[in-house]
Amino acid sequence: MADTTYIGAINDALASAMRRDPAVRIVGEDVAEGGPFGATKGLAAEFGERVRDTPISESSIMGIGAGMALAGLRPVVEIMFIDFITLALDQLANQAAKARYMSGGQLRCPLVVRTSVGAGTRSGAQHSQSLEAWLLHVPGLSVVMPATAADAGGLLLSALRADDPVVVVENKELYFRKEPRVDLAPVPIGAAAVRRPGRDVTCVATSRTVHEALAAADELARDGTEVEVIDPRTLHPLDLDTIVGSVRRTHRCVVAHEAVRQGGFGAEVAALVQEHAFDALDAPVARLGAPYAPVPVSPPLEDAYLVRAPAIAAAVRSLVA
Amino acid sequence: MWLIRAFEESVSELVGTGEVVGLVHVSIGQEASAVGVCDVLEARDRVYSGHRAHGHVLARGADPTAVMAELMGKATGLCGGKGGSMHLVDVTHGVLGATGVVGGTIPLALGTALALRETAPGAVAVVFFGDGAVQTGYFHECLNMAALWKAPVLLVCENNGYAEFTPRSAHTPVERVTRHAETYGIDARTVDGNDVVAVREAAAALVAPLRGGGGPALLECLTYRMRGHYEGDPARYREASELAEWKAKDPVRRCASAAVERGELSADDAAACEAAARRAVAAAVAAARSAPFPPPSALTEDVGG
């Protein structure tokens, strides 16, 4: 079967959702031109003004999307890089996320935000961050973080059927990664995927780091250590049962992500694991993430910044030693 | 207008007794813009407001008892007591949001206007904000995009001369908000915001083209808040003479006396109007006062996500 890519799956999901649901809109910078990565390629030709190109006004773009959603549409707002979501957090956190609650349930804001994280492109500290943990601290937002093409398309389809705001955090380093094509199908929000079963150590990894964890697991298997790799796919609402169930079998847990370790999603997972499975743990939960530093441009420095398979393998070895 | 005035005078007292909770901003002195604009709106139109929203919601027809209960944090409030003074929403009457973040509802109104153009052609979105919001990025970004896309949105600036504690002159060299509209070719008018008839006429003239596919439009209502920025603000930053000058232009009394002078209303009827409003507010306060607070389970209901 032909290959597909993560960005291709996103494009397919957008086109499919727009054909199925006349309420779907796309709003963002350069979206009519397909965007820098091609996520919206060809959509303006098929859907005309339902694909709305905007000026570089992120603060208001997010609010326009929320205002469309409050009036019954299903907009997909594209914030090209999550670094720029800083400009739009007021509308996301103060308006979209709270509209349902503050109105006592009168309103629904089915806003979908697509944005991308990811270092490794030598693009510097303002085009490379992984800020997804910020979003988890705002009640009212679902946050999904696909690691595969099938999930990138499938979670987006589910987001476009949700009643409340969903932020789809993509990884631009995965955009052109080839995968065997699978039929586009909704992937439920709030369901983790066990990427590889294993009896010895549970590794919870997100986004691109899932692939690093799988590479580490391959290597460790050669030494007889079996790592269970869990990809939460949705950071909120989190599929805690899958994670805790795994830890209760393996008794050891490593959490790994690309974002800065301090205050990251891994800290939340580590806390939850010790709350729910402290008695099952044979060792402290290990946490891997970026150092407390902005993302540097210099190739050796940026390479050292990212969590790669050898670091995950070393963490696993230290737990089973 | 008397209903809004009586309501907010009552709110002011109830802030003092602690029954109305939290940060509360009343619009006493600014009622004409709410009433004049909302009078030309239709049920299909959608309205957003800012942090000084009581008048706009009441002018759209919200139940005063439900608004008062909301301000007290009661279960029977418009939003179940979870929104409060700065976040009044009444979907039944087309009010989709109010915000404690200055300028924050301007892009929401623009997005809603774009949606309405497709889903309810002829309907308009309206957003009320103060002159403080004119200095936000939202205002300028949205003026540009609303003009670019000819969105059916009416931007209503209630220019009361003060952004929080600070006079306009300390925040911007641009005296008239309509000057910003000129840059983008937006139809805009400045009116005496304490003259409800003038506000209504200007709003009607600006809204009509929006219903026919034109847009956007901006209405600047020159007005004055007779109270401080929030209840409890002694407003020491302004002269007593300034307040006295504006009190003489009180929009509510002015409307009533003008109607009497024109022979449209007898003096008795005008007095009866005020009395009826005060009775309605007293009843709203009594009902809201006796309403229950939300149950603990409401704390985590309707969070979403």
Short mmCIF file of C-alpha atoms in Angstrom, two decimals, chain A residues 110-247:
data_model
loop_
_atom_site.label_atom_id
_atom_site.label_comp_id
_atom_site.label_asym_id
_atom_site.label_seq_id
_atom_site.Cartn_x
_atom_site.Cartn_y
_atom_site.Cartn_z
CA PRO A 110 -16.31 23.85 19.38
CA LEU A 111 -13.07 25.51 18.34
CA VAL A 112 -10.23 23.42 16.98
CA VAL A 113 -6.73 24.84 17.10
CA ARG A 114 -3.95 23.27 15.06
CA THR A 115 -0.43 24.18 16.03
CA SER A 116 3.04 22.68 15.88
CA VAL A 117 5.88 22.08 18.30
CA GLY A 118 9.31 20.71 17.65
CA ALA A 119 12.99 21.50 17.79
CA GLY A 120 15.72 20.12 15.57
CA THR A 121 15.35 22.48 12.64
CA ARG A 122 18.03 24.99 13.72
CA SER A 123 15.27 27.59 13.70
CA GLY A 124 15.99 29.07 17.08
CA ALA A 125 14.19 29.62 20.33
CA GLN A 126 11.06 31.23 18.89
CA HIS A 127 10.16 28.57 16.31
CA SER A 128 11.01 25.39 18.20
CA GLN A 129 9.35 25.28 21.58
CA SER A 130 7.06 22.64 23.06
CA LEU A 131 4.60 24.61 25.18
CA GLU A 132 1.81 22.04 25.44
CA ALA A 133 2.04 21.86 29.23
CA TRP A 134 0.78 25.43 29.50
CA LEU A 135 -2.48 24.37 27.91
CA LEU A 136 -3.02 21.56 30.41
CA HIS A 137 -3.25 24.09 33.19
CA VAL A 138 -6.37 25.70 31.72
CA PRO A 139 -9.56 23.79 32.54
CA GLY A 140 -11.81 23.54 29.51
CA LEU A 141 -9.26 22.66 26.86
CA SER A 142 -8.67 19.21 25.41
CA VAL A 143 -5.10 18.76 24.22
CA VAL A 144 -4.11 16.05 21.78
CA MET A 145 -0.60 15.32 20.58
CA PRO A 146 -0.39 12.84 17.73
CA ALA A 147 2.80 10.87 17.08
CA THR A 148 1.72 9.08 13.90
CA ALA A 149 0.04 9.98 10.63
CA ALA A 150 -3.01 7.89 11.48
CA ASP A 151 -3.39 9.72 14.79
CA ALA A 152 -2.72 13.14 13.27
CA GLY A 153 -5.65 12.63 10.92
CA GLY A 154 -7.80 10.62 13.30
CA LEU A 155 -7.49 12.91 16.32
CA LEU A 156 -8.22 15.91 14.10
CA LEU A 157 -11.40 14.22 12.88
CA SER A 158 -12.46 13.62 16.48
CA ALA A 159 -11.61 17.19 17.44
CA LEU A 160 -13.94 18.35 14.68
CA ARG A 161 -16.78 16.39 16.25
CA ALA A 162 -16.17 17.61 19.82
CA ASP A 163 -18.37 20.10 21.66
CA ASP A 164 -15.55 21.95 23.40
CA PRO A 165 -12.23 23.48 22.33
CA VAL A 166 -9.51 21.05 21.30
CA VAL A 167 -5.89 21.97 20.65
CA VAL A 168 -4.13 19.63 18.24
CA VAL A 169 -0.43 19.86 18.97
CA GLU A 170 1.44 18.55 15.95
CA ASN A 171 5.17 18.04 15.58
CA LYS A 172 6.76 19.60 12.54
CA GLU A 173 9.64 17.13 12.60
CA LEU A 174 7.06 14.40 12.00
CA TYR A 175 5.25 16.18 9.16
CA PHE A 176 7.09 14.40 6.36
CA ARG A 177 7.74 11.09 8.10
CA LYS A 178 6.43 8.31 5.87
CA GLU A 179 4.08 5.63 7.15
CA PRO A 180 2.09 2.91 5.43
CA ARG A 181 -1.27 4.44 4.55
CA VAL A 182 -4.19 3.39 6.72
CA ASP A 183 -7.80 4.35 6.21
CA LEU A 184 -8.60 7.69 7.74
CA ALA A 185 -10.75 7.09 10.81
CA PRO A 186 -11.52 9.07 13.94
CA VAL A 187 -9.20 8.31 16.86
CA PRO A 188 -11.04 8.82 20.15
CA ILE A 189 -9.91 11.70 22.32
CA GLY A 190 -8.77 10.41 25.71
CA ALA A 191 -7.51 7.00 24.59
CA ALA A 192 -3.82 6.09 24.86
CA ALA A 193 -2.10 3.67 22.51
CA VAL A 194 0.28 0.94 23.63
CA ARG A 195 2.90 1.24 20.90
CA ARG A 196 4.88 -1.74 22.08
CA PRO A 197 4.03 -4.18 24.85
CA GLY A 198 6.69 -5.02 27.42
CA ARG A 199 6.93 -6.56 30.87
CA ASP A 200 9.87 -4.76 32.49
CA VAL A 201 9.49 -0.99 32.29
CA THR A 202 6.69 1.36 31.24
CA CYS A 203 7.80 4.28 29.09
CA VAL A 204 5.24 7.06 28.63
CA ALA A 205 6.33 9.23 25.71
CA THR A 206 4.64 11.89 23.59
CA SER A 207 4.78 13.09 20.01
CA ARG A 208 8.15 12.61 18.34
CA THR A 209 9.64 11.17 21.51
CA VAL A 210 7.38 8.12 21.04
CA HIS A 211 9.63 7.13 18.14
CA GLU A 212 12.74 7.68 20.23
CA ALA A 213 11.24 5.46 22.92
CA LEU A 214 10.49 2.75 20.38
CA ALA A 215 14.07 2.89 19.13
CA ALA A 216 15.32 2.63 22.72
CA ALA A 217 12.98 -0.30 23.32
CA ASP A 218 14.38 -2.10 20.27
CA GLU A 219 17.88 -1.68 21.57
CA LEU A 220 17.00 -2.74 25.11
CA ALA A 221 15.17 -5.81 23.86
CA ARG A 222 18.46 -7.09 22.52
CA ASP A 223 19.72 -7.12 26.11
CA GLY A 224 16.57 -8.81 27.32
CA THR A 225 14.81 -5.77 28.79
CA GLU A 226 11.25 -5.40 27.51
CA VAL A 227 9.89 -1.84 27.54
CA GLU A 228 6.20 -1.11 27.21
CA VAL A 229 5.86 2.13 25.23
CA ILE A 230 2.67 4.06 25.89
CA ASP A 231 1.68 7.02 23.75
CA PRO A 232 -1.04 8.93 25.63
CA ARG A 233 -2.05 10.66 22.36
CA THR A 234 -4.35 12.89 24.41
CA LEU A 235 -2.73 14.85 27.24
CA HIS A 236 -6.12 16.01 28.53
CA PRO A 237 -8.33 14.13 29.19
CA LEU A 238 -5.58 11.65 30.05
CA ASP A 239 -6.07 7.90 29.75
CA LEU A 240 -4.66 7.25 33.19
CA ASP A 241 -6.01 3.71 33.39
CA THR A 242 -3.76 2.52 30.59
CA ILE A 243 -0.69 4.11 32.18
CA VAL A 244 -1.40 2.94 35.73
CA GLY A 245 -2.38 -0.53 34.54
CA SER A 246 0.93 -0.84 32.76
CA VAL A 247 2.96 0.40 35.74
#
